[in-house]
Short mmCIF file of C-alpha atoms in Angstrom, two decimals:
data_model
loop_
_atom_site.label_atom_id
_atom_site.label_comp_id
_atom_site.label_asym_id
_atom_site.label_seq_id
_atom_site.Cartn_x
_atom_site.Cartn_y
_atom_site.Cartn_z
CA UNK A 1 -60.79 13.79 36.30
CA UNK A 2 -59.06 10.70 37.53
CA UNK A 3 -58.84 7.32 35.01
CA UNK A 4 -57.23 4.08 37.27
CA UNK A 5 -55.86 1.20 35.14
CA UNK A 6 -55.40 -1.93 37.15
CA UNK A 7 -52.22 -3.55 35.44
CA UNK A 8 -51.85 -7.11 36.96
CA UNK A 9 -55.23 -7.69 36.02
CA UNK A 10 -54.12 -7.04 32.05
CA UNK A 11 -50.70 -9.47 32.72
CA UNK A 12 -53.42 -12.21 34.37
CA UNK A 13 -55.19 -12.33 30.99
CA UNK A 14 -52.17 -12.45 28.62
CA UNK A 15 -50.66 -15.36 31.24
CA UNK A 16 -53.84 -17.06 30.31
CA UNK A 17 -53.95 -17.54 26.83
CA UNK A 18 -52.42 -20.61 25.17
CA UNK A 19 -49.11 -20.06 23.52
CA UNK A 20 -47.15 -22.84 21.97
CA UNK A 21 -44.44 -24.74 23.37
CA UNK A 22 -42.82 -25.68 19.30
CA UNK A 23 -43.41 -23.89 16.29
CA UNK A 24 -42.24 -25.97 12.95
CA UNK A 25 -42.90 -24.31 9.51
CA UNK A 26 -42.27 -26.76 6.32
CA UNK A 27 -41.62 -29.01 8.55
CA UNK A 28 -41.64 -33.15 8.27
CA UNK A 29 -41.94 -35.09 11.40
CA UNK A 30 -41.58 -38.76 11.71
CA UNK A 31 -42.82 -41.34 14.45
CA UNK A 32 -40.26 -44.05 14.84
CA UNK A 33 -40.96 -47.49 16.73
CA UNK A 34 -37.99 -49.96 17.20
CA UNK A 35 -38.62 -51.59 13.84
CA UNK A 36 -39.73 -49.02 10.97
CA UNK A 37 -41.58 -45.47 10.47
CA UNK A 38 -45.04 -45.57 11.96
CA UNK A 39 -46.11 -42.42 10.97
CA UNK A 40 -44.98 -39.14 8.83
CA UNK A 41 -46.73 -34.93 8.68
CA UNK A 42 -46.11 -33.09 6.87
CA UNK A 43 -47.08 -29.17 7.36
CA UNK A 44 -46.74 -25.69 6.12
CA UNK A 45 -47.08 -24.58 9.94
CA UNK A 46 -47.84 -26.58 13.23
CA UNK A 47 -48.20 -25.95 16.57
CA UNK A 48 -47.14 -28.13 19.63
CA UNK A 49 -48.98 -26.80 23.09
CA UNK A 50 -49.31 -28.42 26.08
CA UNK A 51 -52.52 -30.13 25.71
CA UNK A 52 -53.36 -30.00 21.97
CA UNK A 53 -51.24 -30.07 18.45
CA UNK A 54 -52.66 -27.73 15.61
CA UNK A 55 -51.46 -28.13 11.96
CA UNK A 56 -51.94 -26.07 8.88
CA UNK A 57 -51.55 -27.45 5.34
CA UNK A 58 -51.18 -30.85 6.76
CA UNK A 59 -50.19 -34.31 5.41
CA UNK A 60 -50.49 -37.13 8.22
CA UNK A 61 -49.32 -40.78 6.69
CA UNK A 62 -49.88 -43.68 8.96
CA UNK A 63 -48.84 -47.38 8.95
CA UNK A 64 -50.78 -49.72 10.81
CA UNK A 65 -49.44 -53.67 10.89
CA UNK A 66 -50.38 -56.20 12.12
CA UNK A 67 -49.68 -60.47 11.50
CA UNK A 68 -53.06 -60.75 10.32
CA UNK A 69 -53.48 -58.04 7.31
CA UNK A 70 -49.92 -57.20 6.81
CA UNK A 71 -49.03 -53.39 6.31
CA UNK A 72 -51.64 -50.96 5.67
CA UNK A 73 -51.26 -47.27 5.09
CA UNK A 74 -53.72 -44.57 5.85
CA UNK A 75 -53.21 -41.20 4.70
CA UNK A 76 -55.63 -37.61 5.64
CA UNK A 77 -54.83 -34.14 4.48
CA UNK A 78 -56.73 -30.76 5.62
CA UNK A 79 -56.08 -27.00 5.27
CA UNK A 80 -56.37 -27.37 9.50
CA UNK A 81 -55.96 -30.34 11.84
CA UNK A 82 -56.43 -29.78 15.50
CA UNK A 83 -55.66 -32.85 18.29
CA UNK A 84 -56.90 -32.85 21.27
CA UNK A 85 -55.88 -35.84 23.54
CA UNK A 86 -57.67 -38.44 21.02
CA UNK A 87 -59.69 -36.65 19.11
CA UNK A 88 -59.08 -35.09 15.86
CA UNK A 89 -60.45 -32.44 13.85
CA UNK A 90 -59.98 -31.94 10.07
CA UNK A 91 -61.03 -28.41 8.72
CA UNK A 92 -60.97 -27.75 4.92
CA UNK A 93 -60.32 -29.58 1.84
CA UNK A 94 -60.01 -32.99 3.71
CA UNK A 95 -59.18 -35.72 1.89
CA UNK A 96 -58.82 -39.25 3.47
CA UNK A 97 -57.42 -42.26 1.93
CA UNK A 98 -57.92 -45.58 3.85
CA UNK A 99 -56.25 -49.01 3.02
CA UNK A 100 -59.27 -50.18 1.77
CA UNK A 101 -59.00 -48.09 -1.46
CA UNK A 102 -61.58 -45.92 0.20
CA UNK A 103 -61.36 -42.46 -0.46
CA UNK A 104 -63.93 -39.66 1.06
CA UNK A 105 -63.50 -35.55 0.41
CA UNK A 106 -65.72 -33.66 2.38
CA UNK A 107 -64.52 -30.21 4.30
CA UNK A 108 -65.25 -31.02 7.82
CA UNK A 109 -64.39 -33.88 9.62
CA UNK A 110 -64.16 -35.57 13.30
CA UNK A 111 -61.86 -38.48 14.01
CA UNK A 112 -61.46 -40.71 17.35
CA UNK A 113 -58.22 -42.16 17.50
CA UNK A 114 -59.01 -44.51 20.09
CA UNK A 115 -62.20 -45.54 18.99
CA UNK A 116 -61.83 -45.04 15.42
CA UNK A 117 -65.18 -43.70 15.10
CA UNK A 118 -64.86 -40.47 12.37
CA UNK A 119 -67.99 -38.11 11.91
CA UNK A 120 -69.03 -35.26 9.19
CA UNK A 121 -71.96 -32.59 9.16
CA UNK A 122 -71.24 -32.00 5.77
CA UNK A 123 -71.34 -32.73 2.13
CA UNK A 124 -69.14 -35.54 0.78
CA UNK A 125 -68.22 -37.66 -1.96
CA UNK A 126 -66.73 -41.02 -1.84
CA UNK A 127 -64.96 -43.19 -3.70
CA UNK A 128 -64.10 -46.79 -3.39
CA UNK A 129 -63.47 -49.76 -6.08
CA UNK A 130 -65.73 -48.85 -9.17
CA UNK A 131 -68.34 -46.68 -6.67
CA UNK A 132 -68.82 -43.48 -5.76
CA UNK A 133 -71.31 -42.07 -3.62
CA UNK A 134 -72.56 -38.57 -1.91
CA UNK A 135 -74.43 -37.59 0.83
CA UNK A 136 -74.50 -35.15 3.64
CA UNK A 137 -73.13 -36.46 7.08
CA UNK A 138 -71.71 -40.04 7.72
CA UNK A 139 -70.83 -42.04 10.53
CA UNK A 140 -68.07 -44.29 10.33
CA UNK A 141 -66.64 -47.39 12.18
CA UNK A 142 -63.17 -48.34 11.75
CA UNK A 143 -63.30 -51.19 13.28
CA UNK A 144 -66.23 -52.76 12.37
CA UNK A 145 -66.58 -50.82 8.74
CA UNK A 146 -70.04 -49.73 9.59
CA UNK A 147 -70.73 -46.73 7.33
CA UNK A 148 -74.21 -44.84 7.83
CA UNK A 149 -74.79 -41.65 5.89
CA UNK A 150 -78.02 -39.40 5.02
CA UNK A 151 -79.35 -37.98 1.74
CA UNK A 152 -76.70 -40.44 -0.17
CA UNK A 153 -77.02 -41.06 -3.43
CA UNK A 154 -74.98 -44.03 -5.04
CA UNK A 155 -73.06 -44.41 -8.87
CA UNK A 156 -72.45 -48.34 -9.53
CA UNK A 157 -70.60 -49.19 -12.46
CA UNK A 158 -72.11 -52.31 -13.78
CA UNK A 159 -69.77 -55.24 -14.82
CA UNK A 160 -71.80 -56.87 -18.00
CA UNK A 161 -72.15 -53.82 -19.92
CA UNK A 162 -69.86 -51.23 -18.38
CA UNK A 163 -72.36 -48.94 -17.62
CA UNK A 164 -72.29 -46.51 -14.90
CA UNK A 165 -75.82 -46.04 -12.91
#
């Protein structure tokens, strides 16, 4: 009885998978322009590879100004973000603030960065101004604000009597 074990085809498969370049644990990490901060995350663990970025535990604060609005600030958290060229993908307990006092919480979520298009298949509650609203899957615009959501269902706090409906 004879067993044959090919070994370069075993070292082909191991070249193969993806290993990361940088590993930071508790780590901060800060995007400086020539003027101020653009953007701060903040991790527990994250992962720099060639073609994507994975974090765990993540924090990602981002300014955005411009002469017309000012200085906004835009902040997401998840238990796993994963960034692939432009797009984004939140996993678990994400929470995002925008600079519109919007807030949404849902556990799944897609973000363009170029378009600014984000995208759930899940449940989610929002919160903005004296509103809050649920629903199951939204589609949202950042640049035009266009919100579209199924199976929402809406709490408006009314100004005369103070009553929440």
């Amino acid at each position: 009885m004879f067993l044959f074990y090919n070994k370069d085809m075993d070292t082909k498969q191991k070249e193969k998978e993806d290993k990361p370049l940088v590993v930071f644990e508790e780590s901060i990490m800060y995007k400086i322009n020539d003027k101020t901060v653009d953007e701060i995350i903040e991790s527990k663990k994250a992962y720099l590879f060639k073609n994507k970025e994975e974090i765990f535990d993540g924090i990602i604060v981002k300014k955005n100004e411009n002469e017309k609005n000012g200085e906004k600030i835009n902040t997401v958290s998840a238990n796993h973000i994963l960034k692939n060229k432009d797009q984004l993908t939140l996993k678990g307990n994400v929470n995002l603030q925008r600079d519109d006092k919007l807030t949404v919480k849902t556990d799944y979520l897609e973000y363009n960065l170029k378009t600014k298009i984000a995208k759930s298949n899940t449940k989610f509650s929002a919160l903005q101004d004296n509103k809050s609203f649920e629903g199951v899957g939204f589609y949202a615009n950042g640049k035009t604000n266009y919100i579209e959501a199924d199976k929402i269902h809406f709490k408006v706090k009314l100004k005369d009597t103070d009553e929440i409906k």
